[in-house]
């Protein structure tokens, strides 16, 4: 018999869909508003550089390296943090590369929290946090956030939610699934509460480069930093999710433990992925800057705007906020969900119209009657096509 | 405060050395008999194919995929198992790709064993098993193996070591650090004991392609297989450790749980790594076969033979076996270690002569007074140079 935590761990709906789409014979017919997978290729310079490194020294470009990552890549990451977010991190002791953001979060949770410890998350938020945390035996306190408050965290409620067992607060900004960017003063208040109560603040910054409006603030702007841990990834920013590279930074004593754990989970980060990031960040982020400013942000902003327009046109009874960052709309669909819940809606929509959306309940209790649509995967015409299929689905099913 | 398992997790000496060498300014002066990192580049066809895939469809070659791996790559792996080891595995349900062998082992342990469960390992064996298992709260029973028995596992002793708490037996063949290949009849007896006692048998097959003498047997030759789980990796066989790709196969119900856990640890395997393996295995393993037969095995066999000769010449008082497979010699150095233990020897040898070796005690109690030398990293002349520096070190330190 397997132990309970292993038996009970659910399979993520996004992963199931990923597997289903990979096997589908009619891939092109499927319109995916499902997983948050960038539809752009990584910058050409990055892949060209990797291939030139294979030519220059194929052995070195394919070899093991230190668990925390190549020294040069770690320095480029901390230089970037300095330049873009005005935070000083020691590349040697305060930073560790990880297999995408997922491993960074998993190891962070495992390092900071012991079974029974409490962590506070907003609800809704990223769906994989819950199973990651429950698998590790950690307790989650949910902090409801609402469309009418622009999904901002209620700081008084956070204060009240803290107990003796609270070990950490986790924030994701810009958020998945709501697209909400935390207000500067809300962020500042959260940082101060965590500092006062001596609680870890974990910031998941995976979408920080995916901003259409507003400005991203690093939580360290408001703190002496010794209780802040940040996780990030190149999967979204550099459109290289298949390379599996992210990073986590925080106090040296914490990072030392992260690296020890990582060495027994995955040994060391991917070398080809690190070479890509070397090119992406070198020369004061020349490639990154150009790629984000000229390609990524304009492309996704256009799609976001198109999706907002199409939701209004085809789903006039849905209520939603325009996301400031990240890749998602999270409309409240309750006025269409009188005869089926959002899970049944999503599953029948896929069956009947080959449009993939994610049921809101996976993102937390507050996500009930919502659907998550990503606008990152499909170009404008297919966004329109997907929403018009949805309207037909609603009509045909009399919803 | 971090919990005890996190606090106590040691940093592997091989990882420390990897970090130290990566930072060293005098890299070329260092002769490494340390980590088991292939010194060959991956097959040229493999890297060329990857770069052509980047040109053909950069987005697809950099994108997420299903957690268990690309269907085509999974099929190529099971075809290879069928052809080379005569075992039939369902690529859809009985196989999951992993971030190198390390993740495969970590998730296998986490899936099968609950805290307090017992697993039986030979002693000495691969040094990372111990911290992986103790981190997970699992108990290890050590089964001493000895040079005079060619490091074979004593089957009666294994039988006696089993208790009600024994949940699994782990075998590594060819072995690290001893280079021992399990005899067919010993393997058969182990399989039968595990079957009789309804205990999992985990086989770590990472070195199965690194054979200089004898024949590798898949444990399934002797069993109805429903209690056997095998972990493997492309790091050694295809000289692509920096790509981080391995796989684990076993009963469908077990693999389903492995994939669920993997999805929350690292989401999905590296796509570029999978593309490399696609080329490596396609056409009935044409690239693999040629690469192993013409390049890998002859190169390492020559080095192995050179190292055997040099140990005899420069360390005449060391006792050792010639490894049949894998990358290591594991000489008993007790006659040189009268004034310092092997850890001090290794550390002073590095300081004074810039030769890296790994102290035997990390591989288990039976490893005391031994050193592990890998012959995989250095060409013949440097193997000679390293051993002659060691002889000088012994002379200068009057050992």
Short mmCIF file of N, CA and C in Angstrom, two decimals, chain B residues 255-315:
data_model
loop_
_atom_site.label_atom_id
_atom_site.label_comp_id
_atom_site.label_asym_id
_atom_site.label_seq_id
_atom_site.Cartn_x
_atom_site.Cartn_y
_atom_site.Cartn_z
N UNK B 255 3.40 3.85 -11.79
CA UNK B 255 3.80 4.94 -12.71
C UNK B 255 2.79 6.08 -12.69
N UNK B 256 1.53 5.75 -12.53
CA UNK B 256 0.50 6.78 -12.48
C UNK B 256 0.78 7.72 -11.29
N UNK B 257 1.21 7.15 -10.17
CA UNK B 257 1.54 7.96 -8.98
C UNK B 257 2.86 8.72 -9.18
N UNK B 258 3.81 8.09 -9.84
CA UNK B 258 5.09 8.77 -10.13
C UNK B 258 4.81 10.04 -10.93
N UNK B 259 3.96 9.91 -11.94
CA UNK B 259 3.68 11.07 -12.80
C UNK B 259 2.95 12.15 -12.00
N UNK B 260 2.03 11.75 -11.12
CA UNK B 260 1.33 12.75 -10.31
C UNK B 260 2.34 13.51 -9.45
N UNK B 261 3.24 12.80 -8.81
CA UNK B 261 4.23 13.47 -7.96
C UNK B 261 5.16 14.34 -8.81
N UNK B 262 5.62 13.77 -9.91
CA UNK B 262 6.53 14.54 -10.78
C UNK B 262 5.89 15.86 -11.23
N UNK B 263 4.59 15.81 -11.49
CA UNK B 263 3.95 17.03 -11.99
C UNK B 263 4.05 18.18 -10.99
N UNK B 264 4.17 17.86 -9.70
CA UNK B 264 4.29 18.92 -8.69
C UNK B 264 5.73 19.18 -8.26
N UNK B 265 6.66 18.36 -8.74
CA UNK B 265 8.07 18.61 -8.42
C UNK B 265 8.75 19.33 -9.58
N UNK B 266 8.48 18.88 -10.79
CA UNK B 266 9.19 19.50 -11.93
C UNK B 266 8.32 19.62 -13.17
N UNK B 267 7.04 19.37 -13.04
CA UNK B 267 6.06 19.57 -14.10
C UNK B 267 6.18 18.61 -15.27
N UNK B 268 7.27 18.70 -16.03
CA UNK B 268 7.42 17.83 -17.19
C UNK B 268 8.89 17.75 -17.55
N UNK B 269 9.29 16.72 -18.30
CA UNK B 269 10.72 16.59 -18.63
C UNK B 269 11.15 17.60 -19.69
N UNK B 270 12.43 17.85 -19.73
CA UNK B 270 13.01 18.79 -20.70
C UNK B 270 12.72 18.35 -22.13
N UNK B 271 12.19 19.26 -22.90
CA UNK B 271 11.88 18.95 -24.30
C UNK B 271 13.16 18.80 -25.15
N UNK B 272 14.13 19.72 -25.04
CA UNK B 272 15.36 19.51 -25.82
C UNK B 272 16.03 18.17 -25.48
N UNK B 273 16.03 17.79 -24.22
CA UNK B 273 16.62 16.50 -23.85
C UNK B 273 15.87 15.36 -24.54
N UNK B 274 14.56 15.46 -24.59
CA UNK B 274 13.77 14.40 -25.22
C UNK B 274 14.04 14.33 -26.72
N UNK B 275 14.24 15.48 -27.34
CA UNK B 275 14.54 15.48 -28.78
C UNK B 275 15.88 14.79 -29.04
N UNK B 276 16.84 15.04 -28.15
CA UNK B 276 18.14 14.36 -28.28
C UNK B 276 17.95 12.84 -28.20
N UNK B 277 17.16 12.42 -27.24
CA UNK B 277 16.96 10.98 -27.05
C UNK B 277 16.19 10.38 -28.22
N UNK B 278 15.29 11.16 -28.79
CA UNK B 278 14.58 10.69 -29.98
C UNK B 278 15.59 10.27 -31.06
N UNK B 279 16.55 11.16 -31.31
CA UNK B 279 17.56 10.84 -32.33
C UNK B 279 18.45 9.68 -31.89
N UNK B 280 18.79 9.67 -30.62
CA UNK B 280 19.69 8.64 -30.07
C UNK B 280 19.11 7.24 -30.26
N UNK B 281 17.79 7.11 -30.12
CA UNK B 281 17.17 5.78 -30.11
C UNK B 281 16.47 5.39 -31.42
N UNK B 282 16.23 6.36 -32.30
CA UNK B 282 15.40 6.02 -33.46
C UNK B 282 16.14 5.07 -34.41
N UNK B 283 15.41 4.52 -35.39
CA UNK B 283 16.01 3.55 -36.31
C UNK B 283 16.68 2.40 -35.57
N UNK B 284 15.94 1.81 -34.69
CA UNK B 284 16.46 0.68 -33.91
C UNK B 284 17.78 1.01 -33.22
N UNK B 285 17.87 2.21 -32.72
CA UNK B 285 19.05 2.60 -31.93
C UNK B 285 20.34 2.69 -32.74
N UNK B 286 20.22 3.09 -33.99
CA UNK B 286 21.40 3.16 -34.86
C UNK B 286 22.48 4.06 -34.26
N UNK B 287 22.10 5.27 -33.87
CA UNK B 287 23.09 6.20 -33.31
C UNK B 287 23.65 5.66 -31.99
N UNK B 288 22.78 5.18 -31.16
CA UNK B 288 23.21 4.64 -29.86
C UNK B 288 24.22 3.50 -30.02
N UNK B 289 23.86 2.57 -30.87
CA UNK B 289 24.69 1.37 -31.06
C UNK B 289 26.09 1.75 -31.54
N UNK B 290 26.13 2.57 -32.58
CA UNK B 290 27.42 2.96 -33.14
C UNK B 290 28.24 3.72 -32.11
N UNK B 291 27.57 4.64 -31.42
CA UNK B 291 28.25 5.49 -30.43
C UNK B 291 28.85 4.64 -29.30
N UNK B 292 28.05 3.72 -28.77
CA UNK B 292 28.55 2.90 -27.66
C UNK B 292 29.65 1.95 -28.13
N UNK B 293 29.41 1.30 -29.26
CA UNK B 293 30.37 0.27 -29.70
C UNK B 293 31.67 0.84 -30.22
N UNK B 294 31.56 1.97 -30.93
CA UNK B 294 32.78 2.51 -31.57
C UNK B 294 33.49 3.51 -30.69
N UNK B 295 32.75 4.22 -29.88
CA UNK B 295 33.40 5.32 -29.14
C UNK B 295 33.42 5.06 -27.64
N UNK B 296 32.26 4.96 -27.04
CA UNK B 296 32.19 5.00 -25.58
C UNK B 296 32.90 3.82 -24.93
N UNK B 297 32.45 2.62 -25.25
CA UNK B 297 33.00 1.46 -24.54
C UNK B 297 34.51 1.30 -24.81
N UNK B 298 34.96 1.39 -26.07
CA UNK B 298 36.42 1.28 -26.29
C UNK B 298 37.22 2.36 -25.55
N UNK B 299 36.70 3.59 -25.54
CA UNK B 299 37.43 4.68 -24.87
C UNK B 299 37.57 4.40 -23.38
N UNK B 300 36.46 4.08 -22.77
CA UNK B 300 36.50 3.89 -21.31
C UNK B 300 37.22 2.59 -20.93
N UNK B 301 37.10 1.58 -21.78
CA UNK B 301 37.79 0.32 -21.49
C UNK B 301 39.31 0.55 -21.50
N UNK B 302 39.77 1.33 -22.46
CA UNK B 302 41.20 1.65 -22.52
C UNK B 302 41.62 2.38 -21.24
N UNK B 303 40.79 3.31 -20.81
CA UNK B 303 41.12 4.06 -19.59
C UNK B 303 41.08 3.17 -18.36
N UNK B 304 40.09 2.30 -18.34
CA UNK B 304 39.99 1.36 -17.22
C UNK B 304 41.27 0.52 -17.15
N UNK B 305 41.68 -0.02 -18.29
CA UNK B 305 42.87 -0.86 -18.31
C UNK B 305 44.10 -0.05 -17.90
N UNK B 306 44.15 1.20 -18.38
CA UNK B 306 45.29 2.05 -18.01
C UNK B 306 45.28 2.31 -16.51
N UNK B 307 44.10 2.57 -15.96
CA UNK B 307 44.06 2.87 -14.54
C UNK B 307 44.45 1.64 -13.71
N UNK B 308 44.01 0.46 -14.14
CA UNK B 308 44.39 -0.77 -13.42
C UNK B 308 45.92 -0.89 -13.39
N UNK B 309 46.51 -0.66 -14.55
CA UNK B 309 47.98 -0.77 -14.66
C UNK B 309 48.66 0.26 -13.76
N UNK B 310 48.14 1.49 -13.76
CA UNK B 310 48.77 2.58 -13.01
C UNK B 310 48.58 2.41 -11.50
N UNK B 311 47.44 1.87 -11.10
CA UNK B 311 47.25 1.63 -9.66
C UNK B 311 48.28 0.57 -9.22
N UNK B 312 48.40 -0.46 -10.02
CA UNK B 312 49.40 -1.50 -9.67
C UNK B 312 50.81 -0.92 -9.59
N UNK B 313 51.12 -0.04 -10.56
CA UNK B 313 52.47 0.51 -10.60
C UNK B 313 52.71 1.51 -9.47
N UNK B 314 51.77 2.43 -9.26
CA UNK B 314 52.03 3.55 -8.34
C UNK B 314 51.52 3.32 -6.93
N UNK B 315 50.54 2.42 -6.80
CA UNK B 315 49.99 2.13 -5.45
C UNK B 315 50.07 0.62 -5.21
#
